[in-house]
């Protein structure tokens, strides 16, 4: 599982958003954004759901990470608004 902190770049749907300002090797590897998918099992802290997030919010996300069509993606088990 991956645990990282970055900035909300956009909201794609009620369950999906993107992050920018990715830390460490992701930025070095040339990735500028990452997709975050949530589900009914995702735990939210300091925010109730994706709809309550605002572009520009800083969040920490935890979950397994993989690439889908060349885009890094996290299936979030936990999202914490900072």
Coordinates of C-alpha atoms in Angstrom, one line a residue:
X1 CA 0.0 0.0 0.0
X2 CA 1.0 3.6 -0.7
X3 CA 0.6 6.5 1.7
X4 CA 1.1 10.0 0.2
X5 CA 0.2 13.6 0.6
X6 CA -0.7 15.9 -2.4
X7 CA -3.1 18.5 -3.6
X8 CA -6.6 17.9 -5.1
X9 CA -6.3 18.9 -8.8
X10 CA -9.9 18.0 -10.0
X11 CA -13.0 16.0 -9.1
X12 CA -13.9 13.6 -11.9
X13 CA -17.0 12.0 -10.3
X14 CA -18.6 11.4 -7.0
X15 CA -16.1 8.7 -6.3
X16 CA -13.0 9.8 -8.2
X17 CA -10.6 12.7 -8.1
X18 CA -7.1 13.6 -9.2
X19 CA -4.0 14.8 -7.3
X20 CA -1.2 17.0 -8.4
X21 CA 2.1 18.0 -6.7
X22 CA 3.0 14.3 -6.4
X23 CA 5.9 13.5 -4.0
X24 CA 9.3 11.9 -4.6
X25 CA 9.8 9.4 -7.3
X26 CA 6.4 9.9 -8.9
X27 CA 7.3 13.5 -9.9
X28 CA 10.8 12.4 -10.8
X29 CA 9.4 9.7 -13.1
X30 CA 7.4 12.4 -15.0
X31 CA 4.0 11.9 -13.5
X32 CA 2.2 15.2 -12.9
X33 CA -1.2 13.8 -11.7
X34 CA -2.6 10.7 -10.1
X35 CA -6.2 9.3 -10.1
X36 CA -7.7 8.4 -6.8
X37 CA -10.7 6.0 -6.8
X38 CA -12.9 5.6 -3.7
X39 CA -15.5 3.1 -2.7
X40 CA -18.0 2.4 0.1
X41 CA -15.2 0.9 2.1
X42 CA -13.0 4.1 1.9
X43 CA -12.5 5.7 5.3
X44 CA -12.6 9.5 5.3
X45 CA -11.0 11.7 8.0
X46 CA -11.7 15.4 8.4
X47 CA -13.9 15.3 5.3
X48 CA -17.1 13.4 4.7
X49 CA -16.7 12.3 1.1
X50 CA -15.2 13.3 -2.3
X51 CA -18.0 15.8 -2.9
X52 CA -16.8 17.7 0.2
X53 CA -13.3 18.1 -1.2
X54 CA -12.3 21.3 -2.9
X55 CA -9.8 21.8 -5.6
X56 CA -6.6 22.9 -3.8
X57 CA -7.3 20.9 -0.7
X58 CA -4.3 19.0 0.7
X59 CA -5.1 15.4 1.4
X60 CA -3.2 12.2 2.4
X61 CA -4.4 9.0 0.7
X62 CA -3.6 5.4 1.4
X63 CA -4.2 2.3 -0.7
X64 CA -2.8 0.1 -3.3
X65 CA -1.3 1.9 -6.3
X66 CA -1.0 0.7 -9.9
X67 CA -0.9 2.2 -13.4
X68 CA -4.0 2.2 -15.6
X69 CA -3.3 3.3 -19.2
X70 CA 0.0 4.8 -18.1
X71 CA -1.7 6.9 -15.3
X72 CA -0.8 6.2 -11.7
X73 CA -4.0 5.2 -9.8
X74 CA -4.7 4.6 -6.1
X75 CA -7.7 2.6 -4.8
X76 CA -8.1 4.6 -1.6
X77 CA -8.7 2.7 1.7
X78 CA -8.3 6.0 3.6
X79 CA -8.4 9.7 2.7
X80 CA -7.4 12.3 5.3
X81 CA -7.9 16.0 4.6
X82 CA -5.0 18.1 6.0

